[in-house]
């Protein structure tokens, strides 16, 4: 059964088109915008079930993003689509009111799962984000994983 409306906001048409293709079987209506002005004009008119938002909408105008979330209240569900793997970007998005954070490189694999989780009242952080930062953390702590079984690697 299809759900209501999703609002896709990204500056790149190729990204909008590819994500739309993933969502067409899940949502009755998919509205796409490519700039902040369109986002703020369309959002109150369509009252989407969820917003998939490119991170550039947040980091170029962070105060506007926070006020956008505040104006629509906690019922506004936002998943940020990002190319940034650094923890501070994810933390900024989540603390500003986003319910999810997906790395664009893994969006095709994770977007449906993320949407279901967020619409169910949960939060979602990209698995690729978690694993890439886990490796960075282990490397900075001197932990290395080895698959060298001939020499007793771990």
JSON list of C-alpha atoms in Angstrom, two decimals:
[
{"chain": "A", "resi": 1, "resn": "UNK", "atom": "CA", "xyz": [0.00, 0.00, 0.00]},
{"chain": "A", "resi": 2, "resn": "UNK", "atom": "CA", "xyz": [1.35, 3.39, -1.01]},
{"chain": "A", "resi": 3, "resn": "UNK", "atom": "CA", "xyz": [1.88, 6.16, 1.51]},
{"chain": "A", "resi": 4, "resn": "UNK", "atom": "CA", "xyz": [1.09, 9.85, 1.05]},
{"chain": "A", "resi": 5, "resn": "UNK", "atom": "CA", "xyz": [3.58, 12.47, -0.05]},
{"chain": "A", "resi": 6, "resn": "UNK", "atom": "CA", "xyz": [7.36, 12.78, -0.01]},
{"chain": "A", "resi": 7, "resn": "UNK", "atom": "CA", "xyz": [9.19, 16.03, -0.68]},
{"chain": "A", "resi": 8, "resn": "UNK", "atom": "CA", "xyz": [12.61, 15.64, -2.33]},
{"chain": "A", "resi": 9, "resn": "UNK", "atom": "CA", "xyz": [14.94, 18.64, -2.07]},
{"chain": "A", "resi": 10, "resn": "UNK", "atom": "CA", "xyz": [18.29, 18.47, -3.86]},
{"chain": "A", "resi": 11, "resn": "UNK", "atom": "CA", "xyz": [20.22, 20.84, -6.12]},
{"chain": "A", "resi": 12, "resn": "UNK", "atom": "CA", "xyz": [21.11, 18.09, -8.59]},
{"chain": "A", "resi": 13, "resn": "UNK", "atom": "CA", "xyz": [18.47, 16.84, -11.03]},
{"chain": "A", "resi": 14, "resn": "UNK", "atom": "CA", "xyz": [20.23, 13.49, -11.49]},
{"chain": "A", "resi": 15, "resn": "UNK", "atom": "CA", "xyz": [19.94, 12.86, -7.75]},
{"chain": "A", "resi": 16, "resn": "UNK", "atom": "CA", "xyz": [16.29, 13.92, -7.72]},
{"chain": "A", "resi": 17, "resn": "UNK", "atom": "CA", "xyz": [15.47, 11.64, -10.64]},
{"chain": "A", "resi": 18, "resn": "UNK", "atom": "CA", "xyz": [17.26, 8.59, -9.25]},
{"chain": "A", "resi": 19, "resn": "UNK", "atom": "CA", "xyz": [15.69, 8.90, -5.80]},
{"chain": "A", "resi": 20, "resn": "UNK", "atom": "CA", "xyz": [12.27, 9.55, -7.31]},
{"chain": "A", "resi": 21, "resn": "UNK", "atom": "CA", "xyz": [12.63, 6.27, -9.20]},
{"chain": "A", "resi": 22, "resn": "UNK", "atom": "CA", "xyz": [13.24, 4.44, -5.92]},
{"chain": "A", "resi": 23, "resn": "UNK", "atom": "CA", "xyz": [10.19, 5.98, -4.26]},
{"chain": "A", "resi": 24, "resn": "UNK", "atom": "CA", "xyz": [7.55, 5.81, -7.00]},
{"chain": "A", "resi": 25, "resn": "UNK", "atom": "CA", "xyz": [6.23, 2.46, -5.79]},
{"chain": "A", "resi": 26, "resn": "UNK", "atom": "CA", "xyz": [6.10, 3.58, -2.16]},
{"chain": "A", "resi": 27, "resn": "UNK", "atom": "CA", "xyz": [4.43, 7.02, -2.32]},
{"chain": "A", "resi": 28, "resn": "UNK", "atom": "CA", "xyz": [1.34, 8.40, -4.01]},
{"chain": "A", "resi": 29, "resn": "UNK", "atom": "CA", "xyz": [2.96, 11.75, -4.62]},
{"chain": "A", "resi": 30, "resn": "UNK", "atom": "CA", "xyz": [6.60, 12.82, -5.00]},
{"chain": "A", "resi": 31, "resn": "UNK", "atom": "CA", "xyz": [7.31, 16.54, -5.14]},
{"chain": "A", "resi": 32, "resn": "UNK", "atom": "CA", "xyz": [10.80, 17.68, -6.14]},
{"chain": "A", "resi": 33, "resn": "UNK", "atom": "CA", "xyz": [12.46, 21.05, -5.51]},
{"chain": "A", "resi": 34, "resn": "UNK", "atom": "CA", "xyz": [15.98, 22.22, -6.23]},
{"chain": "A", "resi": 35, "resn": "UNK", "atom": "CA", "xyz": [16.39, 25.37, -4.12]},
{"chain": "A", "resi": 36, "resn": "UNK", "atom": "CA", "xyz": [15.54, 26.81, -0.69]},
{"chain": "A", "resi": 37, "resn": "UNK", "atom": "CA", "xyz": [12.96, 29.25, -2.03]},
{"chain": "A", "resi": 38, "resn": "UNK", "atom": "CA", "xyz": [10.94, 26.46, -3.64]},
{"chain": "A", "resi": 39, "resn": "UNK", "atom": "CA", "xyz": [11.31, 24.33, -0.52]},
{"chain": "A", "resi": 40, "resn": "UNK", "atom": "CA", "xyz": [9.89, 26.99, 1.78]},
{"chain": "A", "resi": 41, "resn": "UNK", "atom": "CA", "xyz": [7.06, 27.79, -0.66]},
{"chain": "A", "resi": 42, "resn": "UNK", "atom": "CA", "xyz": [6.02, 24.18, -1.34]},
{"chain": "A", "resi": 43, "resn": "UNK", "atom": "CA", "xyz": [6.41, 22.68, 2.12]},
{"chain": "A", "resi": 44, "resn": "UNK", "atom": "CA", "xyz": [3.38, 24.29, 3.80]},
{"chain": "A", "resi": 45, "resn": "UNK", "atom": "CA", "xyz": [1.20, 23.67, 0.74]},
{"chain": "A", "resi": 46, "resn": "UNK", "atom": "CA", "xyz": [1.73, 19.93, 0.48]},
{"chain": "A", "resi": 47, "resn": "UNK", "atom": "CA", "xyz": [2.23, 18.87, 4.13]},
{"chain": "A", "resi": 48, "resn": "UNK", "atom": "CA", "xyz": [4.49, 15.92, 3.23]},
{"chain": "A", "resi": 49, "resn": "UNK", "atom": "CA", "xyz": [4.78, 12.73, 5.25]},
{"chain": "A", "resi": 50, "resn": "UNK", "atom": "CA", "xyz": [8.57, 13.01, 4.95]},
{"chain": "A", "resi": 51, "resn": "UNK", "atom": "CA", "xyz": [11.21, 15.34, 3.51]},
{"chain": "A", "resi": 52, "resn": "UNK", "atom": "CA", "xyz": [14.42, 14.03, 1.93]},
{"chain": "A", "resi": 53, "resn": "UNK", "atom": "CA", "xyz": [16.78, 16.97, 2.07]},
{"chain": "A", "resi": 54, "resn": "UNK", "atom": "CA", "xyz": [20.23, 17.47, 0.55]},
{"chain": "A", "resi": 55, "resn": "UNK", "atom": "CA", "xyz": [22.75, 18.55, 3.20]},
{"chain": "A", "resi": 56, "resn": "UNK", "atom": "CA", "xyz": [23.64, 21.68, 1.25]},
{"chain": "A", "resi": 57, "resn": "UNK", "atom": "CA", "xyz": [20.26, 23.13, 2.21]},
{"chain": "A", "resi": 58, "resn": "UNK", "atom": "CA", "xyz": [21.36, 22.91, 5.84]},
{"chain": "A", "resi": 59, "resn": "UNK", "atom": "CA", "xyz": [24.99, 23.91, 5.79]},
{"chain": "A", "resi": 60, "resn": "UNK", "atom": "CA", "xyz": [24.58, 26.92, 3.54]},
{"chain": "A", "resi": 61, "resn": "UNK", "atom": "CA", "xyz": [21.73, 28.35, 5.60]},
{"chain": "A", "resi": 62, "resn": "UNK", "atom": "CA", "xyz": [21.71, 26.49, 8.94]},
{"chain": "A", "resi": 63, "resn": "UNK", "atom": "CA", "xyz": [19.60, 29.07, 10.83]},
{"chain": "A", "resi": 64, "resn": "UNK", "atom": "CA", "xyz": [16.93, 28.81, 8.12]},
{"chain": "A", "resi": 65, "resn": "UNK", "atom": "CA", "xyz": [16.90, 25.03, 8.45]},
{"chain": "A", "resi": 66, "resn": "UNK", "atom": "CA", "xyz": [16.44, 25.26, 12.22]},
{"chain": "A", "resi": 67, "resn": "UNK", "atom": "CA", "xyz": [13.58, 27.74, 11.81]},
{"chain": "A", "resi": 68, "resn": "UNK", "atom": "CA", "xyz": [12.04, 25.53, 9.13]},
{"chain": "A", "resi": 69, "resn": "UNK", "atom": "CA", "xyz": [11.99, 22.62, 11.56]},
{"chain": "A", "resi": 70, "resn": "UNK", "atom": "CA", "xyz": [10.68, 24.83, 14.37]},
{"chain": "A", "resi": 71, "resn": "UNK", "atom": "CA", "xyz": [7.89, 26.28, 12.19]},
{"chain": "A", "resi": 72, "resn": "UNK", "atom": "CA", "xyz": [6.57, 22.84, 11.28]},
{"chain": "A", "resi": 73, "resn": "UNK", "atom": "CA", "xyz": [7.12, 21.28, 14.67]},
{"chain": "A", "resi": 74, "resn": "UNK", "atom": "CA", "xyz": [8.27, 17.85, 15.69]},
{"chain": "A", "resi": 75, "resn": "UNK", "atom": "CA", "xyz": [5.85, 16.15, 13.29]},
{"chain": "A", "resi": 76, "resn": "UNK", "atom": "CA", "xyz": [8.00, 17.18, 10.32]},
{"chain": "A", "resi": 77, "resn": "UNK", "atom": "CA", "xyz": [10.11, 14.14, 9.43]},
{"chain": "A", "resi": 78, "resn": "UNK", "atom": "CA", "xyz": [13.38, 14.98, 7.67]},
{"chain": "A", "resi": 79, "resn": "UNK", "atom": "CA", "xyz": [16.05, 12.63, 6.37]},
{"chain": "A", "resi": 80, "resn": "UNK", "atom": "CA", "xyz": [19.24, 14.38, 5.31]},
{"chain": "A", "resi": 81, "resn": "UNK", "atom": "CA", "xyz": [21.05, 13.08, 2.23]},
{"chain": "A", "resi": 82, "resn": "UNK", "atom": "CA", "xyz": [24.74, 13.83, 2.59]},
{"chain": "A", "resi": 83, "resn": "UNK", "atom": "CA", "xyz": [28.17, 13.31, 1.10]},
{"chain": "A", "resi": 84, "resn": "UNK", "atom": "CA", "xyz": [29.82, 14.23, 4.41]},
{"chain": "A", "resi": 85, "resn": "UNK", "atom": "CA", "xyz": [31.07, 11.34, 6.54]},
{"chain": "A", "resi": 86, "resn": "UNK", "atom": "CA", "xyz": [32.52, 13.47, 9.33]},
{"chain": "A", "resi": 87, "resn": "UNK", "atom": "CA", "xyz": [30.65, 13.07, 12.66]},
{"chain": "A", "resi": 88, "resn": "UNK", "atom": "CA", "xyz": [30.13, 16.80, 13.19]},
{"chain": "A", "resi": 89, "resn": "UNK", "atom": "CA", "xyz": [27.92, 17.07, 10.09]},
{"chain": "A", "resi": 90, "resn": "UNK", "atom": "CA", "xyz": [25.67, 14.20, 11.15]},
{"chain": "A", "resi": 91, "resn": "UNK", "atom": "CA", "xyz": [25.49, 15.55, 14.69]},
{"chain": "A", "resi": 92, "resn": "UNK", "atom": "CA", "xyz": [24.58, 19.04, 13.47]},
{"chain": "A", "resi": 93, "resn": "UNK", "atom": "CA", "xyz": [21.78, 17.66, 11.32]},
{"chain": "A", "resi": 94, "resn": "UNK", "atom": "CA", "xyz": [20.34, 15.43, 14.02]},
{"chain": "A", "resi": 95, "resn": "UNK", "atom": "CA", "xyz": [20.55, 18.12, 16.71]},
{"chain": "A", "resi": 96, "resn": "UNK", "atom": "CA", "xyz": [18.80, 20.57, 14.36]},
{"chain": "A", "resi": 97, "resn": "UNK", "atom": "CA", "xyz": [15.80, 18.30, 14.10]},
{"chain": "A", "resi": 98, "resn": "UNK", "atom": "CA", "xyz": [16.53, 15.77, 11.38]},
{"chain": "A", "resi": 99, "resn": "UNK", "atom": "CA", "xyz": [15.24, 12.25, 11.99]},
{"chain": "A", "resi": 100, "resn": "UNK", "atom": "CA", "xyz": [17.70, 10.55, 9.69]},
{"chain": "A", "resi": 101, "resn": "UNK", "atom": "CA", "xyz": [21.07, 10.91, 7.99]},
{"chain": "A", "resi": 102, "resn": "UNK", "atom": "CA", "xyz": [21.98, 8.90, 4.88]},
{"chain": "A", "resi": 103, "resn": "UNK", "atom": "CA", "xyz": [25.15, 9.04, 2.86]},
{"chain": "A", "resi": 104, "resn": "UNK", "atom": "CA", "xyz": [24.27, 9.64, -0.78]},
{"chain": "A", "resi": 105, "resn": "UNK", "atom": "CA", "xyz": [26.55, 6.85, -1.90]},
{"chain": "A", "resi": 106, "resn": "UNK", "atom": "CA", "xyz": [24.37, 4.35, -0.04]},
{"chain": "A", "resi": 107, "resn": "UNK", "atom": "CA", "xyz": [20.97, 5.96, -0.60]},
{"chain": "A", "resi": 108, "resn": "UNK", "atom": "CA", "xyz": [19.84, 3.39, -3.17]},
{"chain": "A", "resi": 109, "resn": "UNK", "atom": "CA", "xyz": [20.36, 0.59, -0.65]},
{"chain": "A", "resi": 110, "resn": "UNK", "atom": "CA", "xyz": [19.11, 2.33, 2.48]},
{"chain": "A", "resi": 111, "resn": "UNK", "atom": "CA", "xyz": [16.48, 4.91, 1.60]},
{"chain": "A", "resi": 112, "resn": "UNK", "atom": "CA", "xyz": [13.40, 2.69, 1.90]},
{"chain": "A", "resi": 113, "resn": "UNK", "atom": "CA", "xyz": [14.60, 1.25, 5.22]},
{"chain": "A", "resi": 114, "resn": "UNK", "atom": "CA", "xyz": [15.37, 4.75, 6.51]},
{"chain": "A", "resi": 115, "resn": "UNK", "atom": "CA", "xyz": [11.97, 6.10, 5.49]},
{"chain": "A", "resi": 116, "resn": "UNK", "atom": "CA", "xyz": [10.15, 3.20, 7.15]},
{"chain": "A", "resi": 117, "resn": "UNK", "atom": "CA", "xyz": [12.14, 3.67, 10.35]},
{"chain": "A", "resi": 118, "resn": "UNK", "atom": "CA", "xyz": [11.58, 7.44, 10.50]},
{"chain": "A", "resi": 119, "resn": "UNK", "atom": "CA", "xyz": [7.88, 7.24, 9.62]},
{"chain": "A", "resi": 120, "resn": "UNK", "atom": "CA", "xyz": [7.58, 4.65, 12.39]},
{"chain": "A", "resi": 121, "resn": "UNK", "atom": "CA", "xyz": [8.84, 7.23, 14.90]},
{"chain": "A", "resi": 122, "resn": "UNK", "atom": "CA", "xyz": [12.49, 6.20, 15.00]},
{"chain": "A", "resi": 123, "resn": "UNK", "atom": "CA", "xyz": [15.74, 7.70, 13.79]},
{"chain": "A", "resi": 124, "resn": "UNK", "atom": "CA", "xyz": [18.10, 6.37, 11.14]},
{"chain": "A", "resi": 125, "resn": "UNK", "atom": "CA", "xyz": [21.81, 6.88, 10.51]},
{"chain": "A", "resi": 126, "resn": "UNK", "atom": "CA", "xyz": [23.39, 5.41, 7.38]},
{"chain": "A", "resi": 127, "resn": "UNK", "atom": "CA", "xyz": [25.11, 2.09, 7.96]},
{"chain": "A", "resi": 128, "resn": "UNK", "atom": "CA", "xyz": [27.97, 3.19, 5.71]},
{"chain": "A", "resi": 129, "resn": "UNK", "atom": "CA", "xyz": [28.40, 6.28, 7.89]},
{"chain": "A", "resi": 130, "resn": "UNK", "atom": "CA", "xyz": [28.63, 4.15, 11.02]},
{"chain": "A", "resi": 131, "resn": "UNK", "atom": "CA", "xyz": [31.10, 1.66, 9.52]},
{"chain": "A", "resi": 132, "resn": "UNK", "atom": "CA", "xyz": [33.37, 4.28, 7.95]},
{"chain": "A", "resi": 133, "resn": "UNK", "atom": "CA", "xyz": [33.59, 6.21, 11.21]},
{"chain": "A", "resi": 134, "resn": "UNK", "atom": "CA", "xyz": [34.11, 3.01, 13.21]},
{"chain": "A", "resi": 135, "resn": "UNK", "atom": "CA", "xyz": [37.15, 2.24, 11.03]},
{"chain": "A", "resi": 136, "resn": "UNK", "atom": "CA", "xyz": [38.47, 5.80, 11.48]},
{"chain": "A", "resi": 137, "resn": "UNK", "atom": "CA", "xyz": [38.02, 5.53, 15.24]},
{"chain": "A", "resi": 138, "resn": "UNK", "atom": "CA", "xyz": [39.80, 2.19, 15.41]},
{"chain": "A", "resi": 139, "resn": "UNK", "atom": "CA", "xyz": [42.67, 3.48, 13.28]},
{"chain": "A", "resi": 140, "resn": "UNK", "atom": "CA", "xyz": [43.08, 6.56, 15.48]},
{"chain": "A", "resi": 141, "resn": "UNK", "atom": "CA", "xyz": [43.11, 4.30, 18.57]},
{"chain": "A", "resi": 142, "resn": "UNK", "atom": "CA", "xyz": [45.79, 2.07, 17.07]},
{"chain": "A", "resi": 143, "resn": "UNK", "atom": "CA", "xyz": [43.39, -0.79, 16.35]},
{"chain": "A", "resi": 144, "resn": "UNK", "atom": "CA", "xyz": [43.85, -2.50, 13.03]},
{"chain": "A", "resi": 145, "resn": "UNK", "atom": "CA", "xyz": [41.98, -5.43, 11.58]},
{"chain": "A", "resi": 146, "resn": "UNK", "atom": "CA", "xyz": [43.87, -7.98, 9.61]},
{"chain": "A", "resi": 147, "resn": "UNK", "atom": "CA", "xyz": [42.73, -10.87, 7.47]},
{"chain": "A", "resi": 148, "resn": "UNK", "atom": "CA", "xyz": [46.19, -12.43, 7.35]},
{"chain": "A", "resi": 149, "resn": "UNK", "atom": "CA", "xyz": [45.37, -15.89, 8.73]},
{"chain": "A", "resi": 150, "resn": "UNK", "atom": "CA", "xyz": [48.76, -17.39, 7.79]},
{"chain": "A", "resi": 151, "resn": "UNK", "atom": "CA", "xyz": [50.48, -15.30, 10.47]},
{"chain": "A", "resi": 152, "resn": "UNK", "atom": "CA", "xyz": [47.74, -15.44, 13.09]},
{"chain": "A", "resi": 153, "resn": "UNK", "atom": "CA", "xyz": [46.04, -12.19, 12.07]},
{"chain": "A", "resi": 154, "resn": "UNK", "atom": "CA", "xyz": [42.92, -11.13, 13.92]}
]
